[in-house]
PDB file of C-alpha atoms and ligand atoms in Angstrom:
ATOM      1  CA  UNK A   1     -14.588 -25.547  40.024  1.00  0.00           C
ATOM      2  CA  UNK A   2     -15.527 -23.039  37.431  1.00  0.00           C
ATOM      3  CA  UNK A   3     -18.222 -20.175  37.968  1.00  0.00           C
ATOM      4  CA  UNK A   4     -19.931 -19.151  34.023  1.00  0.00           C
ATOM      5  CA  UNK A   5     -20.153 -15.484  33.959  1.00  0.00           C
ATOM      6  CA  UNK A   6     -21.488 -13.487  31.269  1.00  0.00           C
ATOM      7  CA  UNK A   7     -18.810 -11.153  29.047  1.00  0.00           C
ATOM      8  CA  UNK A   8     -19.732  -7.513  30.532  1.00  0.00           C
ATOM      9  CA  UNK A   9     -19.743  -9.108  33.970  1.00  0.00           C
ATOM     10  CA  UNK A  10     -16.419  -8.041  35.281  1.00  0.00           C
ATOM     11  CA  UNK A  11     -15.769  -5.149  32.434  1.00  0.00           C
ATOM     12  CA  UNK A  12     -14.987  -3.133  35.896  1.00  0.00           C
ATOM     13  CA  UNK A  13     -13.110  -5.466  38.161  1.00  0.00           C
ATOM     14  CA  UNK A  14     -11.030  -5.445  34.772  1.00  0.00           C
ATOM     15  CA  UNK A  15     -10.242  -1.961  34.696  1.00  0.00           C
ATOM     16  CA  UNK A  16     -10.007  -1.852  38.379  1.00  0.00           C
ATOM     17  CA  UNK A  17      -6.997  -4.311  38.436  1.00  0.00           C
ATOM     18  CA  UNK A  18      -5.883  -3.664  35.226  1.00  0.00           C
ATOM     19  CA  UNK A  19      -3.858  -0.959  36.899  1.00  0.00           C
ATOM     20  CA  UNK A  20      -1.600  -3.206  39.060  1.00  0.00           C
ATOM     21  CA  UNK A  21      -1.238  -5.231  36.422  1.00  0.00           C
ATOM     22  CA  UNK A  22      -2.904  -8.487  34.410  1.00  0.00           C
ATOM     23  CA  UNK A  23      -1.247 -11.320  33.311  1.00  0.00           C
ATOM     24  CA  UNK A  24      -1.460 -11.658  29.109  1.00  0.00           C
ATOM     25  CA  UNK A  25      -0.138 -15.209  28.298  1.00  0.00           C
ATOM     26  CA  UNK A  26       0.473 -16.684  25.123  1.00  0.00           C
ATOM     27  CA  UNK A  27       1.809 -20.212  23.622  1.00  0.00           C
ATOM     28  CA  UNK A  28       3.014 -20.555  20.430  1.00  0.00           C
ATOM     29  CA  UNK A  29       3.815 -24.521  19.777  1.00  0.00           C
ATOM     30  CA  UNK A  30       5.391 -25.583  22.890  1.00  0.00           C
ATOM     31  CA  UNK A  31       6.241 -22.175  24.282  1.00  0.00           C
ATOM     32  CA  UNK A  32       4.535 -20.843  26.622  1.00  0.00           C
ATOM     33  CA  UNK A  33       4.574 -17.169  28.443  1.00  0.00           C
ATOM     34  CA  UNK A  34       2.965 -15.150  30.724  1.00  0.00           C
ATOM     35  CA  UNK A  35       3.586 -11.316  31.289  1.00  0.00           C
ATOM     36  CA  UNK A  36       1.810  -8.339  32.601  1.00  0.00           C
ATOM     37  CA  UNK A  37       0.224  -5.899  31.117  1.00  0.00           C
ATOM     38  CA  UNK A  38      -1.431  -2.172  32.197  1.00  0.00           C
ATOM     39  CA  UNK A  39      -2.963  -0.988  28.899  1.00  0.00           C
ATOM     40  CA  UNK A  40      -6.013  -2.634  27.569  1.00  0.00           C
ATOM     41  CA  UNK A  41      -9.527  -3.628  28.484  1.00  0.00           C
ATOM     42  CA  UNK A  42     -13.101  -5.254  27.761  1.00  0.00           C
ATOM     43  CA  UNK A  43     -14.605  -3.043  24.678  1.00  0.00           C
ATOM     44  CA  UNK A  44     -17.390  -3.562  22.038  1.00  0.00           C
ATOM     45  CA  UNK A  45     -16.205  -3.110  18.629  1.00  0.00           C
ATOM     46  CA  UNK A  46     -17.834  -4.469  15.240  1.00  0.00           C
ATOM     47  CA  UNK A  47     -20.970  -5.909  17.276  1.00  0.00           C
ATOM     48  CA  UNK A  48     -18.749  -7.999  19.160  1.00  0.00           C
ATOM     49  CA  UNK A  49     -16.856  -8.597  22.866  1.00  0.00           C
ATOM     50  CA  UNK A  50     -12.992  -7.710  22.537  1.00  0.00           C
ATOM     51  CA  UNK A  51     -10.357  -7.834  25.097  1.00  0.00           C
ATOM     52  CA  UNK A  52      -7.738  -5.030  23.676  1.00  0.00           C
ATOM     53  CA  UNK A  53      -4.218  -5.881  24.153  1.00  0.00           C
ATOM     54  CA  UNK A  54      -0.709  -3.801  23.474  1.00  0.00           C
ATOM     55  CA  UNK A  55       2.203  -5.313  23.068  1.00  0.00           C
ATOM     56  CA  UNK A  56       5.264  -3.777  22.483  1.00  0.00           C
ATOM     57  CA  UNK A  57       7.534  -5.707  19.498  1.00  0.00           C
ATOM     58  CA  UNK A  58      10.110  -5.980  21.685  1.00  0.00           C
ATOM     59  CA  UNK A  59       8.843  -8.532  23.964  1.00  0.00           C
ATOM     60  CA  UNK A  60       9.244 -12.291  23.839  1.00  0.00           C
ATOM     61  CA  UNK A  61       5.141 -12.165  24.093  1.00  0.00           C
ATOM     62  CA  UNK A  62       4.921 -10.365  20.929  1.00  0.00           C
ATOM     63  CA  UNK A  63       6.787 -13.130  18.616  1.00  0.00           C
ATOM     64  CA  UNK A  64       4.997 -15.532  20.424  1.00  0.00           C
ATOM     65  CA  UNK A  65       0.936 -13.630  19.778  1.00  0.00           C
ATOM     66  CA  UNK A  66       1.944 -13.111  16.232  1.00  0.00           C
ATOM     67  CA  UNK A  67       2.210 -16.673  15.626  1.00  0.00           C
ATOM     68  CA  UNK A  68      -0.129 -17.868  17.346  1.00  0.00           C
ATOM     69  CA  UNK A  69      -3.190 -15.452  16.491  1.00  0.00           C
ATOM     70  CA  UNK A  70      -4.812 -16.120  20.213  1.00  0.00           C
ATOM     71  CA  UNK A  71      -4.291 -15.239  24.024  1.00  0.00           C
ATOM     72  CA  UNK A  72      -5.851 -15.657  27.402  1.00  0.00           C
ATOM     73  CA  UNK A  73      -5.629 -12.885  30.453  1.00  0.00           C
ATOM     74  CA  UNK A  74      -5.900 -14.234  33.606  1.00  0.00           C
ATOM     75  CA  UNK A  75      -6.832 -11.306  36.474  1.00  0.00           C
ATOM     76  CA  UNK A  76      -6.624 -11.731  39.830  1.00  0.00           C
ATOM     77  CA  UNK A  77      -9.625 -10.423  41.731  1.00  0.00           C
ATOM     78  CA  UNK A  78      -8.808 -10.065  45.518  1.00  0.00           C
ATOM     79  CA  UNK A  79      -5.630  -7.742  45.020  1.00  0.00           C
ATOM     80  CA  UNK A  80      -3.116 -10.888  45.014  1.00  0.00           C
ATOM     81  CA  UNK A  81      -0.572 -12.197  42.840  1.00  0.00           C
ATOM     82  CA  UNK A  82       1.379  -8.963  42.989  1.00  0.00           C
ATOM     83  CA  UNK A  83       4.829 -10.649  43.657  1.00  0.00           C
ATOM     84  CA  UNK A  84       4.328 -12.733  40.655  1.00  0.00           C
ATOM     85  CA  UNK A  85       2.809  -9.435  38.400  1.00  0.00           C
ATOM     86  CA  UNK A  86       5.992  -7.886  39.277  1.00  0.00           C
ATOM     87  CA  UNK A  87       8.052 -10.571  37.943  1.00  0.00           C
ATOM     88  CA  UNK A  88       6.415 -11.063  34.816  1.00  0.00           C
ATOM     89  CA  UNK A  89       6.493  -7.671  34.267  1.00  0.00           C
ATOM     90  CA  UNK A  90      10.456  -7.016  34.784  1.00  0.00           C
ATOM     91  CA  UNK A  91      11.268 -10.742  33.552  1.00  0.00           C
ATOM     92  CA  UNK A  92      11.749 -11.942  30.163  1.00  0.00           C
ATOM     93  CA  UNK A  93      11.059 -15.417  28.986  1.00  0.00           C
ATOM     94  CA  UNK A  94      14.099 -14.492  27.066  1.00  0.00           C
ATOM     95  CA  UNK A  95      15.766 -14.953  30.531  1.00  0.00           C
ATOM     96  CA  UNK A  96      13.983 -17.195  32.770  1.00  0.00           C
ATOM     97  CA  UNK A  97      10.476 -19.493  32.455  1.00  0.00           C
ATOM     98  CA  UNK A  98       8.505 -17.207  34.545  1.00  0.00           C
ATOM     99  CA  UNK A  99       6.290 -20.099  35.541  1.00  0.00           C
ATOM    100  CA  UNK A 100       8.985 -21.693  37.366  1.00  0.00           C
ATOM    101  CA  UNK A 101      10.406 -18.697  38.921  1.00  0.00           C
ATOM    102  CA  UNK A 102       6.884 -17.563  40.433  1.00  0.00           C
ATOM    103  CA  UNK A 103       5.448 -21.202  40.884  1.00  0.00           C
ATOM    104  CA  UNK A 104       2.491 -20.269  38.447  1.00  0.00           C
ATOM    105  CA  UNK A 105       0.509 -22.949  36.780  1.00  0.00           C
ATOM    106  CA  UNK A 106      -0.365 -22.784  33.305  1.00  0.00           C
ATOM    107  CA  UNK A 107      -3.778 -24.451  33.463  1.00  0.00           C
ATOM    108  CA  UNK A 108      -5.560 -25.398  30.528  1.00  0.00           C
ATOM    109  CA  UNK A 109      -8.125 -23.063  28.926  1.00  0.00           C
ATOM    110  CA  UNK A 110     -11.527 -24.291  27.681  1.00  0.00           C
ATOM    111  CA  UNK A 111     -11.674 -22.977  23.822  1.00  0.00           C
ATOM    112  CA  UNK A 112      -8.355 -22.140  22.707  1.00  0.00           C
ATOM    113  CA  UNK A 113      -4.649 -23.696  23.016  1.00  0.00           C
ATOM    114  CA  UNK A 114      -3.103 -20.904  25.223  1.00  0.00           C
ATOM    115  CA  UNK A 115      -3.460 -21.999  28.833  1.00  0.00           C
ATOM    116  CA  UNK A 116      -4.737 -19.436  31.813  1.00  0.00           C
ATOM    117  CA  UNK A 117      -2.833 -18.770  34.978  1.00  0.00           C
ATOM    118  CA  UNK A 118      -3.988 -20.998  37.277  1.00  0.00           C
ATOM    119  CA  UNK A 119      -3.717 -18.892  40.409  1.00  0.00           C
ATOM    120  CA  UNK A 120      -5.741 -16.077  38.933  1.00  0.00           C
ATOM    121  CA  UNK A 121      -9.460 -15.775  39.518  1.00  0.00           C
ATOM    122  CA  UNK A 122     -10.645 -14.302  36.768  1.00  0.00           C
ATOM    123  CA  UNK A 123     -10.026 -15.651  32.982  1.00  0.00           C
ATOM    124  CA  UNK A 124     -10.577 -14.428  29.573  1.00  0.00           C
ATOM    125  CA  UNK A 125      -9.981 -16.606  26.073  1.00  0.00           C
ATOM    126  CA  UNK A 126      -9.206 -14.279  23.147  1.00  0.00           C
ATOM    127  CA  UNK A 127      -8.881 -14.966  19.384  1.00  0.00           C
ATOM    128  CA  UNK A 128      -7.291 -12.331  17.735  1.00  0.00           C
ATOM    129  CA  UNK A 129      -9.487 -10.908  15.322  1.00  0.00           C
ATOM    130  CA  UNK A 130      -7.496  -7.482  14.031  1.00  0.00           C
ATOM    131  CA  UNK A 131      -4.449  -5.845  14.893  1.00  0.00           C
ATOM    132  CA  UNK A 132      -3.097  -2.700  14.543  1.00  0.00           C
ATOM    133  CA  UNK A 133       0.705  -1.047  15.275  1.00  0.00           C
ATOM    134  CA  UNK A 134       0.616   2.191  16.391  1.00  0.00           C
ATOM    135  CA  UNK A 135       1.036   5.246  13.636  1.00  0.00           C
ATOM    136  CA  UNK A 136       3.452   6.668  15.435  1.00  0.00           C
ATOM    137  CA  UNK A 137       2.863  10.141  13.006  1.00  0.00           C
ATOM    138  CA  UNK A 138      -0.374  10.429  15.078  1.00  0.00           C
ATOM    139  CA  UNK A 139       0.981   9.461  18.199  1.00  0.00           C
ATOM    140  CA  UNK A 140       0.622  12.912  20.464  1.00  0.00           C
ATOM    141  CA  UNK A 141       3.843  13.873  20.898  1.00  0.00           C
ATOM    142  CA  UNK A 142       3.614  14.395  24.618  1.00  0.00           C
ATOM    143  CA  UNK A 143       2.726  10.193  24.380  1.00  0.00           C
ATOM    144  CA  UNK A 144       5.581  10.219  21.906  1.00  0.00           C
ATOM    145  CA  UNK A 145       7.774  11.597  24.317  1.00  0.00           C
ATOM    146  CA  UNK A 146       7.208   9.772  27.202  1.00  0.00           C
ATOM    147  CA  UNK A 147       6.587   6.487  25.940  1.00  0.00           C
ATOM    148  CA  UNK A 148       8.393   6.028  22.513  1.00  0.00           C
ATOM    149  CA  UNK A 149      11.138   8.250  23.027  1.00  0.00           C
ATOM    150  CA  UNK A 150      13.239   5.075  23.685  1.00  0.00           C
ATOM    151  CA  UNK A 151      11.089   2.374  23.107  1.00  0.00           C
ATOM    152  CA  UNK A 152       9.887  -0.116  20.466  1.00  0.00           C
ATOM    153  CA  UNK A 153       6.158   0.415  19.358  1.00  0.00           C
ATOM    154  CA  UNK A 154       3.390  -1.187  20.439  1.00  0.00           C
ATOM    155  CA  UNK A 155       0.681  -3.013  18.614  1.00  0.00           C
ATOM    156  CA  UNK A 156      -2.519  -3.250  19.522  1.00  0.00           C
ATOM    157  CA  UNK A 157      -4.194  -6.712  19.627  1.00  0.00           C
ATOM    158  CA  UNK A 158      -8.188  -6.800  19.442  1.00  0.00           C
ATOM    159  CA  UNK A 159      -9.203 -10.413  20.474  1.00  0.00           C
ATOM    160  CA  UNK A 160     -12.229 -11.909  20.231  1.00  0.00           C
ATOM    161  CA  UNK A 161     -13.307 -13.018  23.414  1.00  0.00           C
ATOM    162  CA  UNK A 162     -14.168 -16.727  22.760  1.00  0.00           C
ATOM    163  CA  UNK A 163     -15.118 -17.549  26.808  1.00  0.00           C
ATOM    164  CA  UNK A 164     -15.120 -16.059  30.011  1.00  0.00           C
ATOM    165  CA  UNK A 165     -15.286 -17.308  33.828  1.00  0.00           C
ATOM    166  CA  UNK A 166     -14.238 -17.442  37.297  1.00  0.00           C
ATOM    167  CA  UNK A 167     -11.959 -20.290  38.580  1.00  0.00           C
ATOM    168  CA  UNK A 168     -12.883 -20.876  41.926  1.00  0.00           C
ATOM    169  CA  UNK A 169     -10.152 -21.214  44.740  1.00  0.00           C
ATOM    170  CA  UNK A 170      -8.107 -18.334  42.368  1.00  0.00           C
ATOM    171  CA  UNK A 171      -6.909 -15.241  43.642  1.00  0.00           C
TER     172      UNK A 171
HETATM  173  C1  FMN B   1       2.467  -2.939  35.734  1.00  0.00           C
HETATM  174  C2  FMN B   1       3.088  -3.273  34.399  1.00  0.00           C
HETATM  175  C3  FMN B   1       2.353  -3.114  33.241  1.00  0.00           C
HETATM  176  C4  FMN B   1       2.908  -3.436  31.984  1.00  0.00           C
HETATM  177  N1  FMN B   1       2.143  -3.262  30.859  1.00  0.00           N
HETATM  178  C5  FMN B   1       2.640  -3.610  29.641  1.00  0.00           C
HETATM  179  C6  FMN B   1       1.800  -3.486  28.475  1.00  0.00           C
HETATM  180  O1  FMN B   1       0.603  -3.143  28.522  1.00  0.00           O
HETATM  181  N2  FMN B   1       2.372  -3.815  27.267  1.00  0.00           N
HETATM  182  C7  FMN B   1       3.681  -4.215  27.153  1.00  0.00           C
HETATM  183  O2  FMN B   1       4.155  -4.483  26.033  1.00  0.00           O
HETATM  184  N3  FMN B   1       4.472  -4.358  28.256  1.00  0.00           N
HETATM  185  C8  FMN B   1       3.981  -4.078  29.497  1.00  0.00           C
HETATM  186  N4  FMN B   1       4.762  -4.232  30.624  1.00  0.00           N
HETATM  187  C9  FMN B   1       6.149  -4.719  30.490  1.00  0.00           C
HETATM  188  C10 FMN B   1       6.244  -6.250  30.276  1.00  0.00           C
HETATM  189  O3  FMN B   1       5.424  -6.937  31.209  1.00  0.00           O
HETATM  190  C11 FMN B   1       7.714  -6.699  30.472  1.00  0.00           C
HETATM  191  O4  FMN B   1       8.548  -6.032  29.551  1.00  0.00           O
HETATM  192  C12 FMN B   1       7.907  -8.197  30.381  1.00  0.00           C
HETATM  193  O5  FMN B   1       9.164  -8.494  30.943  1.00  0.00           O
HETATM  194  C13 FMN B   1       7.848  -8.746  28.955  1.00  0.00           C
HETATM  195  O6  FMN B   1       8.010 -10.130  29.008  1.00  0.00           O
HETATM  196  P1  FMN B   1       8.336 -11.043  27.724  1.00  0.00           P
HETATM  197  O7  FMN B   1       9.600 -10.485  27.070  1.00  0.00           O
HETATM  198  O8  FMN B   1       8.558 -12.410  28.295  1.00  0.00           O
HETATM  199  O9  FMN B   1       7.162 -10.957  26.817  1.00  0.00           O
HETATM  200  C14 FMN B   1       4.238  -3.922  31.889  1.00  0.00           C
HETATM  201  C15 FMN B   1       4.978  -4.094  33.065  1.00  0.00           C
HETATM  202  C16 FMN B   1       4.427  -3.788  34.308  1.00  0.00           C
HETATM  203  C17 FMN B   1       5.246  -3.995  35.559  1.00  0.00           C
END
């Protein structure tokens, strides 16, 4: 069963989880993906509802976004699902089909192609609208430092949130 919520709803519970960890997925053609994410949120930007994303260019996710243009982000809402946030955070789908390895389902969303994790109360169906890599002249360096000092850059997605709701029996 699904529960309709309204967009600002669960702006918090968002933010509250967002912490441990949310799972971005994306499908690009038959390829499908899930992996977790810490950076990001529910903003209001150009009049309109956006679910912000970052993605770093080295991950399998962000071949798969830029092709596709869309994304869901499933968030579970009672604390669970950390076993699996762990392993789609560490894992690659360039190593293993983190569905498989977790036992996550890859349910069908409502408005776009991407599915939702299954397991996961909370959903969100995003079409990306803008996108931005970082300018990493303005970066502060202390940022710089700590986060790009090794690392590949990371773009930031803004997608339009196209529908939101609760799947009841989730996490
Ligand atoms: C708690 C947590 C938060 C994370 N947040 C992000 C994030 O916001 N953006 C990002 O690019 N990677 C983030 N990662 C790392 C990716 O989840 C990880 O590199 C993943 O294996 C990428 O999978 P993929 O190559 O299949 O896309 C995070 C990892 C963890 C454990």
């Amino acid at each position: 069963m699904i529960q309709e919520i309204s967009v600002f709803d669960y702006a918090g519970k968002v933010l509250e989880q967002i912490d441990k960890g949310i799972f971005l997925t994306t499908k690009y053609q038959d390829t499908v993906n899930t992996m977790t994410i810490g950076w990001g949120g529910v903003v209001v930007i150009w009049g309109r509802p956006l679910f912000l994303v970052l993605v770093r260019d080295s991950r399998a996710t962000y071949e798969l976004i830029e092709k596709s243009n869309e994304f869901t982000v499933s968030i579970p809402l009672n604390n669970q699902l950390a076993r699996e946030l762990a392993i789609c955070g560490t894992k690659s789908l360039r190593e293993v089909d983190k569905f498989k390895a977790c036992g996550l389902t890859a349910r069908e969303g409502r408005k776009i192609a991407t599915p939702i994790i299954g397991e996961a109360g909370l959903h969100y169906e995003c079409k990306v609208i803008y996108k931005l890599p970082l300018d990493q002249a303005v970066v502060p360096l202390a940022v710089k430092n700590r986060y790009y000092h090794h690392n590949a850059n990371h773009t930031v997605y803004y997608g339009e949130i196209q529908d939101q709701y609760i799947v009841e029996g989730g996490e």
